[in-house]
XYZ file of C-alpha atoms in Angstrom:
622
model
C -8.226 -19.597 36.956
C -7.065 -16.537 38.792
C -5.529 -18.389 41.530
C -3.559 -20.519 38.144
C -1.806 -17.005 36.687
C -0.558 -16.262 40.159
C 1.004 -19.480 40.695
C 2.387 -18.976 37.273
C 3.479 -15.115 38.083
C 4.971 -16.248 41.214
C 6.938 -18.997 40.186
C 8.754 -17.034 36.912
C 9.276 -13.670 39.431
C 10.980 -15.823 41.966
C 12.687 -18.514 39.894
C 14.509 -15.436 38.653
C 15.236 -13.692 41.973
C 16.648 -16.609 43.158
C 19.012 -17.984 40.481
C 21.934 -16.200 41.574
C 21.925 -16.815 45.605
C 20.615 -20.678 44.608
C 23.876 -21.058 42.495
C 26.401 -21.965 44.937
C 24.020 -24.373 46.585
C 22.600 -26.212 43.423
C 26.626 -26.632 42.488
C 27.113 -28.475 46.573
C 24.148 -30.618 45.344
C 21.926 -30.244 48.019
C 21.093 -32.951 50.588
C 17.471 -34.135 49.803
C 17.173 -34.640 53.235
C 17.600 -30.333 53.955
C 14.036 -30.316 51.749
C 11.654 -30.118 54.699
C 7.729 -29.862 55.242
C 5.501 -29.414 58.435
C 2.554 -28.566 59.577
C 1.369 -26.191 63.089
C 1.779 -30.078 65.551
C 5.619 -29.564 64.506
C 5.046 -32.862 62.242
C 8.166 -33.254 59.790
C 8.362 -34.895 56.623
C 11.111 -34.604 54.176
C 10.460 -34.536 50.730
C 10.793 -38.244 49.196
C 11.207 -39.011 45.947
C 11.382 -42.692 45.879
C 8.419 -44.961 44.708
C 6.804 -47.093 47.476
C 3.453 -48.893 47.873
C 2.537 -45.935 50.329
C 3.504 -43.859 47.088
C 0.857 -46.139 45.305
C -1.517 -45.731 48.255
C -1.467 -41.456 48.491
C -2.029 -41.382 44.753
C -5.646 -39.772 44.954
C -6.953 -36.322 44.785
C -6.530 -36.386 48.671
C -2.962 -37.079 48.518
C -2.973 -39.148 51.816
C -3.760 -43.005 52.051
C -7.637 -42.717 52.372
C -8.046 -46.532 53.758
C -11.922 -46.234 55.784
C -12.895 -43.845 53.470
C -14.853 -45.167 50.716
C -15.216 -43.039 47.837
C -18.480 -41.929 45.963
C -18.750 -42.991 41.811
C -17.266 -40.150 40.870
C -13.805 -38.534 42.253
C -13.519 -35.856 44.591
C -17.572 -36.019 45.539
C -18.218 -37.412 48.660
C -16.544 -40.205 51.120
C -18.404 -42.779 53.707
C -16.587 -43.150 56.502
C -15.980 -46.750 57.068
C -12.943 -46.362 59.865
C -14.836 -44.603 62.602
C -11.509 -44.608 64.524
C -10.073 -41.970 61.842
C -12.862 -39.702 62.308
C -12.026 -35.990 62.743
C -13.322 -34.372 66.441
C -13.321 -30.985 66.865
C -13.989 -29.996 70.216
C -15.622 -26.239 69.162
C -18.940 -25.999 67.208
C -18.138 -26.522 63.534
C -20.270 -24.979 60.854
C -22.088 -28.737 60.094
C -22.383 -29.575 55.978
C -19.596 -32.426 57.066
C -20.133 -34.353 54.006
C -19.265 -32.155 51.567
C -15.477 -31.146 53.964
C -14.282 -34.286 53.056
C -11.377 -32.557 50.613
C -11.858 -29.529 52.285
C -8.575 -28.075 53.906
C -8.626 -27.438 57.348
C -5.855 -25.765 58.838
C -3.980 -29.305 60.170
C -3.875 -29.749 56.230
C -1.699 -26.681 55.519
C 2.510 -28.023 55.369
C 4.930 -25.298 55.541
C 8.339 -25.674 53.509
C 11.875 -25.142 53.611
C 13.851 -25.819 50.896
C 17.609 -24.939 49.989
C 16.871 -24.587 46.681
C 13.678 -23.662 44.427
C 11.010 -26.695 44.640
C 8.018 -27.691 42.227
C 6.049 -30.416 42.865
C 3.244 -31.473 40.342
C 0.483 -33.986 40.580
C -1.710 -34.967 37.780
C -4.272 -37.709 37.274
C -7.410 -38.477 35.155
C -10.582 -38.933 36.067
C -14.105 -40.787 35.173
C -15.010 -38.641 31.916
C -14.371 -35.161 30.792
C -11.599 -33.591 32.892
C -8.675 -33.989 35.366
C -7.927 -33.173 38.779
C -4.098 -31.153 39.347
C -1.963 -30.145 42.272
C 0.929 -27.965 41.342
C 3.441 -26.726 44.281
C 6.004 -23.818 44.185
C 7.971 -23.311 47.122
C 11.387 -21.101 47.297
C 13.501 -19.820 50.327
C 14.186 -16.237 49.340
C 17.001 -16.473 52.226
C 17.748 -19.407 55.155
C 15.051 -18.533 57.271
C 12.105 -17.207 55.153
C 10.127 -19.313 52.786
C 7.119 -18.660 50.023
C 4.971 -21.664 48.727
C 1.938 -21.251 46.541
C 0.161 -23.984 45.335
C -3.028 -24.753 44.248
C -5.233 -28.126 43.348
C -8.020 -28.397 40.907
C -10.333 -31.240 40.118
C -13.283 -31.253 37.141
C -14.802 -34.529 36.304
C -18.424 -34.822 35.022
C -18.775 -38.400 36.348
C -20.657 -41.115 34.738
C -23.951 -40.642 35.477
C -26.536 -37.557 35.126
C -25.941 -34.799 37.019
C -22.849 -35.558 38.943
C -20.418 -32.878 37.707
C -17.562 -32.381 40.556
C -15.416 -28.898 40.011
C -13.219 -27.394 42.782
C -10.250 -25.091 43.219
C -8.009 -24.991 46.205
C -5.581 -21.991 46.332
C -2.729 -21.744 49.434
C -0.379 -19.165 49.711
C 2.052 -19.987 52.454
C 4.949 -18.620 54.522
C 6.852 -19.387 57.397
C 9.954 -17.250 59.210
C 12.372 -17.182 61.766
C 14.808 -14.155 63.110
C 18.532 -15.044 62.825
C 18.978 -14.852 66.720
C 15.989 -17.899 66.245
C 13.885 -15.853 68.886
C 11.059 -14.839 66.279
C 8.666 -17.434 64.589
C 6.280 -17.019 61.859
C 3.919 -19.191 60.089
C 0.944 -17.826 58.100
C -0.974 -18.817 55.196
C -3.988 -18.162 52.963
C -6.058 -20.437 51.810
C -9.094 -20.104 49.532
C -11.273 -23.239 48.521
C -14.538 -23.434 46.105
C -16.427 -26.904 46.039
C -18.732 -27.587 43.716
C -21.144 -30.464 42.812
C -24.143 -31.299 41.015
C -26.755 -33.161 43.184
C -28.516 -36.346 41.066
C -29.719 -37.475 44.685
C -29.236 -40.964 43.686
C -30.457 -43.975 40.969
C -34.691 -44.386 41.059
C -34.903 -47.249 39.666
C -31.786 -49.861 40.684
C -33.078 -52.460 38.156
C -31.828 -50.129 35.210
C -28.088 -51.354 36.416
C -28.677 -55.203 36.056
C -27.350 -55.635 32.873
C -30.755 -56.636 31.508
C -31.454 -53.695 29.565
C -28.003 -52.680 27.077
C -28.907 -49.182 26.883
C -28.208 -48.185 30.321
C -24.571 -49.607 30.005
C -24.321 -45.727 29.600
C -24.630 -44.660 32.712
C -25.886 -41.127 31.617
C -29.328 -42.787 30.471
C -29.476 -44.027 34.220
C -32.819 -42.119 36.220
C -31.755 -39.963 38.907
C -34.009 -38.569 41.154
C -32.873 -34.400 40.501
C -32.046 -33.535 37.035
C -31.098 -29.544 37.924
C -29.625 -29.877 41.647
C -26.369 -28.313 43.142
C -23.903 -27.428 45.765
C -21.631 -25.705 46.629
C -19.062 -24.991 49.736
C -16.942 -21.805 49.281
C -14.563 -20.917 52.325
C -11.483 -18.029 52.683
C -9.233 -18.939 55.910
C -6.393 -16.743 56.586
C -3.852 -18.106 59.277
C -1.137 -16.490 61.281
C 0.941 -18.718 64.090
C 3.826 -16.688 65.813
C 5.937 -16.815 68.844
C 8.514 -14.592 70.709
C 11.708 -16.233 73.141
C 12.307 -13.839 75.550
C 14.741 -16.139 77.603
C 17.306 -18.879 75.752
C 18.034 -20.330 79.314
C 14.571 -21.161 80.662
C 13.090 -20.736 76.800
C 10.260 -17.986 78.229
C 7.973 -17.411 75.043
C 4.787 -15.939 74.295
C 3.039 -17.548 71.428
C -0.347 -15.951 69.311
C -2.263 -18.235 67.383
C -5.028 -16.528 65.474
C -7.208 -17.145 62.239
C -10.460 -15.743 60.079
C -12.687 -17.949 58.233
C -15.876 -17.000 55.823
C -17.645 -20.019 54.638
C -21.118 -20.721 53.031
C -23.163 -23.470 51.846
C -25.345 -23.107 49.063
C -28.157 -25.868 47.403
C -29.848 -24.845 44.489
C -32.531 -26.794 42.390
C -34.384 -25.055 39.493
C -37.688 -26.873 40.494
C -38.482 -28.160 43.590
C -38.838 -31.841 44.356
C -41.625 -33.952 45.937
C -39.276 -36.133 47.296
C -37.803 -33.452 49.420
C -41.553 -32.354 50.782
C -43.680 -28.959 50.326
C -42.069 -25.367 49.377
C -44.019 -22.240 48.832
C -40.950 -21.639 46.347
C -40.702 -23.403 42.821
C -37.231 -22.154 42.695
C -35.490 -23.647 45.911
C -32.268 -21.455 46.804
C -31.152 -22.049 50.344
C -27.304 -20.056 51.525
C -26.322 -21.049 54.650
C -23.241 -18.319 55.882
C -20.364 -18.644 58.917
C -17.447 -16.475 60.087
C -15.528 -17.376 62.267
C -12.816 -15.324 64.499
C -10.178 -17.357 66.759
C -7.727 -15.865 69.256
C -5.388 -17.465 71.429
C -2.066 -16.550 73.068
C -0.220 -18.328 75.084
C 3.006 -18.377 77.396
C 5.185 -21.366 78.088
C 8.810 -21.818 79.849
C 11.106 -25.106 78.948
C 13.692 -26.259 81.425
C 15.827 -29.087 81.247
C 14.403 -30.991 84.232
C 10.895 -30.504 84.504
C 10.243 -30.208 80.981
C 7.506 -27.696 78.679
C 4.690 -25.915 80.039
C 2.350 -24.066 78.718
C -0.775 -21.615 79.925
C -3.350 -20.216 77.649
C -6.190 -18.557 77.040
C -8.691 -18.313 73.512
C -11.306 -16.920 72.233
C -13.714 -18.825 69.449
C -16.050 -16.499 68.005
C -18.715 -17.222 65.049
C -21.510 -15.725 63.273
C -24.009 -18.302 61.300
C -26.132 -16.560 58.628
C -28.805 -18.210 56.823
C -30.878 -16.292 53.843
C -34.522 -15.391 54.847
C -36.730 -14.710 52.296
C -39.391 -12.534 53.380
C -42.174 -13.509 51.170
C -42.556 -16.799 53.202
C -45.535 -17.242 54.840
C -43.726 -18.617 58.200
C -41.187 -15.816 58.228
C -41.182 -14.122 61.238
C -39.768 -10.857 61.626
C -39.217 -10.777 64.975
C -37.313 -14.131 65.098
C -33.383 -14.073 65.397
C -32.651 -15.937 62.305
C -28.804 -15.906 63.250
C -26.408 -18.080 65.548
C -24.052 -16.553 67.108
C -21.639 -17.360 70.315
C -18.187 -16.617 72.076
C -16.636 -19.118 73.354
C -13.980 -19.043 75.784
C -11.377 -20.998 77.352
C -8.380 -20.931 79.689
C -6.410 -24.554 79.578
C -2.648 -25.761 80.036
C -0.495 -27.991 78.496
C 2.272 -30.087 79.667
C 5.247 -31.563 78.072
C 8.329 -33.718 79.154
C 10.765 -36.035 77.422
C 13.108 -38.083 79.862
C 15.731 -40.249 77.777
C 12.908 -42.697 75.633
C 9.854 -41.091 77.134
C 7.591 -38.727 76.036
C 4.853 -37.165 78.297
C 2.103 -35.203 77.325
C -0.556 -33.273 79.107
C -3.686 -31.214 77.858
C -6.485 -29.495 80.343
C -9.007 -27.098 78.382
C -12.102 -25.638 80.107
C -14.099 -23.118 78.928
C -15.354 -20.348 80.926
C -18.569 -17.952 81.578
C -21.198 -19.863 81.025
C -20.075 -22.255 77.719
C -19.932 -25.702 79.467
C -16.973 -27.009 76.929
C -14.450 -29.253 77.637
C -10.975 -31.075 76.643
C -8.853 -33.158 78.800
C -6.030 -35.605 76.729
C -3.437 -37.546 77.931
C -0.501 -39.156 75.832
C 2.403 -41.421 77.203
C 4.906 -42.580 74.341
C 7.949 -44.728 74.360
C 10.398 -44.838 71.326
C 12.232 -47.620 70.998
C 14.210 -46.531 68.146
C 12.941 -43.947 65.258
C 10.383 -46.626 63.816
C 9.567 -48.488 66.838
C 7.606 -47.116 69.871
C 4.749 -47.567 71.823
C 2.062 -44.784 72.530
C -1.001 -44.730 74.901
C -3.081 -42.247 75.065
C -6.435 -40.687 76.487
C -9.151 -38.006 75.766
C -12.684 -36.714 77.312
C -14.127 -34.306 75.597
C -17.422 -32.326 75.950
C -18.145 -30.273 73.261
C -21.406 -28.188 72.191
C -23.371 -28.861 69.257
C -22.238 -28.408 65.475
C -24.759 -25.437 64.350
C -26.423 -27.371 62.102
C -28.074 -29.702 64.754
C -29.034 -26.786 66.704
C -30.379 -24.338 64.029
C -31.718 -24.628 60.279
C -33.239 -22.547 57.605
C -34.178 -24.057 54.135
C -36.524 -22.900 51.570
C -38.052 -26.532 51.975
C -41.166 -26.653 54.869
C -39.084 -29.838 56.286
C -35.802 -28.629 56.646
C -36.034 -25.960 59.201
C -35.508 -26.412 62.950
C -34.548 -24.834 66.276
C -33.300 -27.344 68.433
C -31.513 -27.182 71.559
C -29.432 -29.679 72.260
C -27.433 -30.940 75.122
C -23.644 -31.625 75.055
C -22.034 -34.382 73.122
C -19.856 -36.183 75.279
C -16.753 -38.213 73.630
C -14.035 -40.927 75.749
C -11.810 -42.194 74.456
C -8.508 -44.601 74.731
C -6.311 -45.752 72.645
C -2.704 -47.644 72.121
C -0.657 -48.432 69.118
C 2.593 -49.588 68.344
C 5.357 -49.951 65.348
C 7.999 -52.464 65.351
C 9.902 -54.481 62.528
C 7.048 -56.997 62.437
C 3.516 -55.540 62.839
C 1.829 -51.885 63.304
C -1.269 -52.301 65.390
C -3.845 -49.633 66.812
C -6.535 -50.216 69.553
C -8.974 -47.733 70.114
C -12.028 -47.609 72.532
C -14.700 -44.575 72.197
C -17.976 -43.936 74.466
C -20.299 -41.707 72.930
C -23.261 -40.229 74.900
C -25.598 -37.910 73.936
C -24.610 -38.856 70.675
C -25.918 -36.411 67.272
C -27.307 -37.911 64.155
C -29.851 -37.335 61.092
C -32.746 -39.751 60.451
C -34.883 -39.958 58.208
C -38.100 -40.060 59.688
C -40.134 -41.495 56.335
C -39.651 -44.875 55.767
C -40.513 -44.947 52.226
C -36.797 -43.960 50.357
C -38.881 -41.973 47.823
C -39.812 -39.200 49.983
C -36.820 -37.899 52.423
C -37.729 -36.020 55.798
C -34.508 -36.198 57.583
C -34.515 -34.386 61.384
C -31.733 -34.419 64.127
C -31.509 -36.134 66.858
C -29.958 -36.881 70.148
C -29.048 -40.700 71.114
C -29.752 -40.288 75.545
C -28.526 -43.842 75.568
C -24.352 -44.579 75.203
C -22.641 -45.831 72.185
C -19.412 -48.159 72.662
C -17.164 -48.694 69.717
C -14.215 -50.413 69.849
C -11.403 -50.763 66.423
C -8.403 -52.786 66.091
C -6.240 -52.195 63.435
C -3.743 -53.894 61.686
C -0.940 -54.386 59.304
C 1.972 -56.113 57.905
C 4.295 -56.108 54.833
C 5.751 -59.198 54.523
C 8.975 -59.400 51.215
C 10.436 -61.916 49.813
C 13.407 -60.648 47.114
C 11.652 -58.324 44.874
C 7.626 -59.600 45.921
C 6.320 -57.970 48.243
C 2.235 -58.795 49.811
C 0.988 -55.826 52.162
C -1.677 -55.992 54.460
C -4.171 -54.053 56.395
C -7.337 -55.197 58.226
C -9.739 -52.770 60.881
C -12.028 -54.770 62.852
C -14.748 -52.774 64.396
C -17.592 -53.522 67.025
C -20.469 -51.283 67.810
C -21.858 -51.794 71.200
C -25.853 -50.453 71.097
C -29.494 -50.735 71.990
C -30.294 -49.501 68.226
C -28.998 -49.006 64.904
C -27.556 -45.526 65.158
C -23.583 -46.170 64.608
C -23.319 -48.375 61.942
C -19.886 -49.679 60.501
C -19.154 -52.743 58.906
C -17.331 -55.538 60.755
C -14.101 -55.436 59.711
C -12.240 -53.720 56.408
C -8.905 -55.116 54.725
C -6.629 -54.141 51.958
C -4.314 -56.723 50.357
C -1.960 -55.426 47.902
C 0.389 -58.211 45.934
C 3.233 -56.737 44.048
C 6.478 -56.879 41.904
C 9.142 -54.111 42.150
C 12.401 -54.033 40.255
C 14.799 -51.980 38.364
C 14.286 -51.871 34.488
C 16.430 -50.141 31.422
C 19.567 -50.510 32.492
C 18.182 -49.851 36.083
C 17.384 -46.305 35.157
C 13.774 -46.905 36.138
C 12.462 -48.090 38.685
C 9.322 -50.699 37.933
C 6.296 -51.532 40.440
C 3.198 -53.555 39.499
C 0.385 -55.169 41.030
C -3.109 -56.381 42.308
C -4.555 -54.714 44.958
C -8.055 -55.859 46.373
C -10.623 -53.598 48.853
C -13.164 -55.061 50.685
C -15.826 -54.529 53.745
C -18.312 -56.589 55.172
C -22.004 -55.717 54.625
C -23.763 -53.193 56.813
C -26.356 -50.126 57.200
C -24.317 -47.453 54.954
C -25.168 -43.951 55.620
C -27.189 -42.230 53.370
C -26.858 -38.758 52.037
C -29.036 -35.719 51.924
C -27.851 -32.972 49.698
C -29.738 -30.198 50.779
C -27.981 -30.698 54.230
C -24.782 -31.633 53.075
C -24.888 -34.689 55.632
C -25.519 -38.234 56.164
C -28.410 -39.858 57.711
C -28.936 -43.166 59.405
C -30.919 -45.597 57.673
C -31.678 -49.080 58.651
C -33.499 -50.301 55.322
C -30.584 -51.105 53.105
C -27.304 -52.750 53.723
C -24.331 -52.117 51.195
C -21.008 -53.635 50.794
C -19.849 -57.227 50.804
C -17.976 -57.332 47.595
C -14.231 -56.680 46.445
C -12.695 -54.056 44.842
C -9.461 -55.437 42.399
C -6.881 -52.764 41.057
C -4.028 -53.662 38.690
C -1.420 -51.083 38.668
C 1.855 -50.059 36.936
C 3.801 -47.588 38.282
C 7.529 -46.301 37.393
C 9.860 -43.699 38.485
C 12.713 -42.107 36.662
C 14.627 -39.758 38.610
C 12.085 -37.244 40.322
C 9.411 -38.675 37.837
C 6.745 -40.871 39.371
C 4.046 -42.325 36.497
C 0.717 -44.141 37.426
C -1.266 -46.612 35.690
C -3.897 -47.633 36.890
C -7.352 -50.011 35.989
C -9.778 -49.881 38.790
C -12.513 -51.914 39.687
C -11.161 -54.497 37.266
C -13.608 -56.962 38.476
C -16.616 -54.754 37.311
C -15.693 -56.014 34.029
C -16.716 -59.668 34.647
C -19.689 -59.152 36.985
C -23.114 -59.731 35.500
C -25.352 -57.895 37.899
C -24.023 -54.154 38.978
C -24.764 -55.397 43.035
C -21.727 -52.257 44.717
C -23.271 -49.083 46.312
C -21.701 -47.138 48.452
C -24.970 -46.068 49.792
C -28.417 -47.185 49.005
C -29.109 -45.764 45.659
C -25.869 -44.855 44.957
C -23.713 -47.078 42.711
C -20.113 -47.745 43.361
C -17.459 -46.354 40.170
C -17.259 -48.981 37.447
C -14.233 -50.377 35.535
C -11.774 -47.122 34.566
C -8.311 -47.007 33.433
C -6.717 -44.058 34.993
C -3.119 -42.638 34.642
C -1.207 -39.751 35.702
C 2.202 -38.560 37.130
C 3.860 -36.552 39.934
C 6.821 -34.705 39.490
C 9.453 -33.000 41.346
C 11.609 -29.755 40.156
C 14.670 -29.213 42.011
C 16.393 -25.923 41.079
């Protein structure tokens, strides 16, 4: 709520400061093409009003087309990854908890602005029951070359069934600068995010969602396995990106990348469960804490002929916490209960763009005695702005996330020490954009790949461990998709086939994914708003789904229960007048003429069922 009144503060403070210099430009009518965003890759977008199906598509608390993600029942929980192609790797040791990042901000998230005149952009949406999830923007160039954005997205939906309450706040405050003589560049932001969720750990009894038995048609009557279970993921990052040109003619800069981030995990349950094994605590309360410091400065000279390059040198420090309670019988005082490690790393980078072509070049190795590594390689040819072809190439070796390596839980099972050898990642990839088809290709080798089993095979009683795969792991994904129009119809499709090369069931993805969207869009009123409507319909084929373990904040393998197999059909109405986009939506429509509730997206927990949704985004321009 805070993070609300300052959004609120700042917006009236500068709205007034600005009304006199954004006079004169408001009365030119701006260009909407001068509104601008990007993020740290140099990645521009310009702000775009208009209503397409990839409008239609981003309209989720993500706000980005989240096709091989497949959401949890209720919104904003959790995410199974479906695409492995589009899964994040970071090449330093992350904190671990991945499940619960999936609408977590990481810095690549963060979009600077600049805008000739004040901006407001507002996004608004129901969810299952009880609440609504926001996004409301402010940005405003106090002069040409320095911009202020605050922002801040919200989401509080009790879900459907017991126990399932999601709540989180996601505050930015962002600026970006540049000197008049363009030798100085700024960028830095704030960012502070709180994620929380109630843990039901899943249905017991699957039966009670056959449609035999009336009163469970409210899904709140439904068992659940924890009736007083929680998490949550709190994180502060603060950002700062700068760069100086000493030399217009050979463009000699020195650039400093740095950033501080605080995050914990927390799971709390009032009583413990047997499911979870034996605690000496009835009161389980397990805080996992990281900081994190990053350095990195780096110098780079651009010439005309032999194009950009760039030496560096970083520094990745962390500290991982975990809460010892000193009552427990297997404390140990003499144990070091916290991870901590430097990394660093000296690397170059090379870039060069001859008439079409654009070359790019990255070596990273750390040094001391941290055996990391990063080597990528990207060749792209543009045929014109929407047409190109790109190759590209990566190896990476990268050390453990800490939560393979170290643990600490008030549960007996859930504490480890493991050392772990390298994971070690290949991969190559091509994809291409023309007037008649976008296609990707992508081929990964994994080896000494990380995972969590579950080592009990009974599902009531969880005992999930790390592990390492010694064996290899080849994946391969093709991706496609086409929009093909005829007069105001329009049918777009997407399809991801995947195939998992392995001597056992530890990467497990379904066989291929599609999305089929048929739809109407026309002009309506007196053509003062624009109309689109249609059917959209999700699918995968049937495999081993992940399952999830809250007191870890991960997935597991299993190999009991497969999931999927069934469509997903969304109607939709959608209109835009002027800056005004509204959404209608009624998902899952098919849920309303299915006698047997057969969807999970992971054993024991049931896919969303029928909901009619609606909500808006809006753009202000001063």
């Amino acid at each position: 709520m805070r993070y609300l009144i300052i959004l609120l503060s700042f917006f009236c403070v500068v709205i007034n400061a600005q009304e006199s210099d954004t006079t004169t430009v408001n009365e030119l009518k701006a260009d909407i093409k001068l509104y601008k965003t990007f993020n740290t890759q140099k990645d521009t977008v310009f702000i775009d009003t208009s209503l397409t199906i990839q409008d239609e598509y981003k309209y989720n608390y993500l706000r980005k087309d989240n096709f091989g993600l497949f959401t949890f029942a209720n919104e904003g929980y959790l995410f199974n990854q479906l695409d492995y192609s589009k899964k994040k790797q970071f090449v330093l040791p992350q904190f671990g908890f991945h499940a619960k990042h999936s609408t977590y901000l990481q810095n690549d998230d963060i979009y600077y602005y600049s805008v000739p005149t004040p901006l407001t952009d507002i996004y608004f949406k129901t969810v299952m029951r009880q609440g609504q999830s926001l996004d409301a923007l402010i940005s405003v160039n106090t002069k040409p070359n320095l911009n202020f954005t605050v922002a801040y997205k919200s989401i509080r939906s009790i879900g459907d069934y017991f126990n399932n309450l999601t709540s989180s706040g996601h505050f930015r405050f962002i600026t970006n600068y540049n000197s008049l003589n363009k030798k100085y560049f700024l960028k830095a932001n704030f960012v502070g995010q709180d994620i929380f969720n109630q843990e039901n750990g899943g249905i017991i009894d699957l039966s009670q969602l056959d449609g035999t038995n009336t009163s469970f048609s409210q899904r709140e009557r439904v068992d659940v396995y924890f009736t007083d279970a929680s998490s949550k993921l709190k994180g502060n990052r603060y950002f700062l990106e700068q760069s100086y040109l000493f030399n217009k003619r050979n463009s000699l800069q020195i650039k400093h990348q740095t950033y501080y981030e605080s995050k914990f995990y927390e799971f709390l349950q009032t009583t413990k469960s047997s499911r979870l094994g034996n605690s000496i605590f009835s009161n389980i309360n397990d805080k996992t804490r990281f900081n994190v410091f990053y350095n990195k400065v780096a110098l780079s000279f651009n010439t005309k002929n032999l194009g950009q390059i760039n030496f560096f040198i970083d520094d990745y420090s962390f500290n991982q916490l975990y809460k010892i309670d000193q009552s427990d019988v297997s404390f140990n005082p003499s144990a070091n209960y916290n991870l901590k490690r430097s990394i660093n790393s000296v690397g170059g980078q090379y870039e060069f763009s001859a008439k079409k072509w654009n070359f790019n070049v990255l070596v990273q190795n750390a040094i001391l005695n941290q055996p990391t590594s990063n080597y990528e390689a990207t060749a792209k040819y543009d045929f014109s702005e929407d047409n190109f072809v790109k190759i590209s190439a990566q190896q990476t070796s990268k050390l453990p996330d800490n939560i393979f390596v170290f643990m600490v839980s008030d549960y007996d099972n859930y504490n480890w020490d493991s050392p772990f050898k390298n994971e070690k990642i290949s991969i190559l990839s091509a994809e291409t954009k023309n007037k008649w088809f976008e296609a990707s290709l992508k081929f990964t080798n994994l080896n000494d790949h990380l995972y969590f089993f579950n080592t009990n095979i009974n599902i009531d009683s969880l005992v999930v461990k790390p592990f390492q795969y010694n064996k290899s792991i080849q994946y391969l994904s093709l991706n496609l998709a086409k929009e093909i129009k005829y007069k105001n119809w329009a049918l777009d499709n997407r399809i991801t086939f995947q195939e998992v090369q392995q001597d056992d069931k530890i990467l497990n993805l379904p066989y291929f994914i599609l999305r089929n969207t048929l739809y109407y869009t026309n002009k309506v009123f007196k053509k003062a708003m624009l109309l689109q409507t249609g059917v959209t319909v999700n699918y995968f084929s049937e495999y081993y789904a992940n399952d999830y373990m809250p007191v870890l904040g991960e997935f597991f393998v299993q190999n009991t229960t497969k999931v999927g197999n069934f469509p997903v059909l969304d109607f939709f109405v959608n209109a835009r007048v002027q800056q005004c986009r509204i959404y209608l939506k009624a998902e899952h429509l098919n849920a309303l003429f299915t006698k047997k509730v057969d969807y999970y997206n992971a054993p024991n927990y049931p896919f969303r069922d029928f909901h009619v949704r609606f909500g808006l985004e809006w753009n202000f321009f001063k």
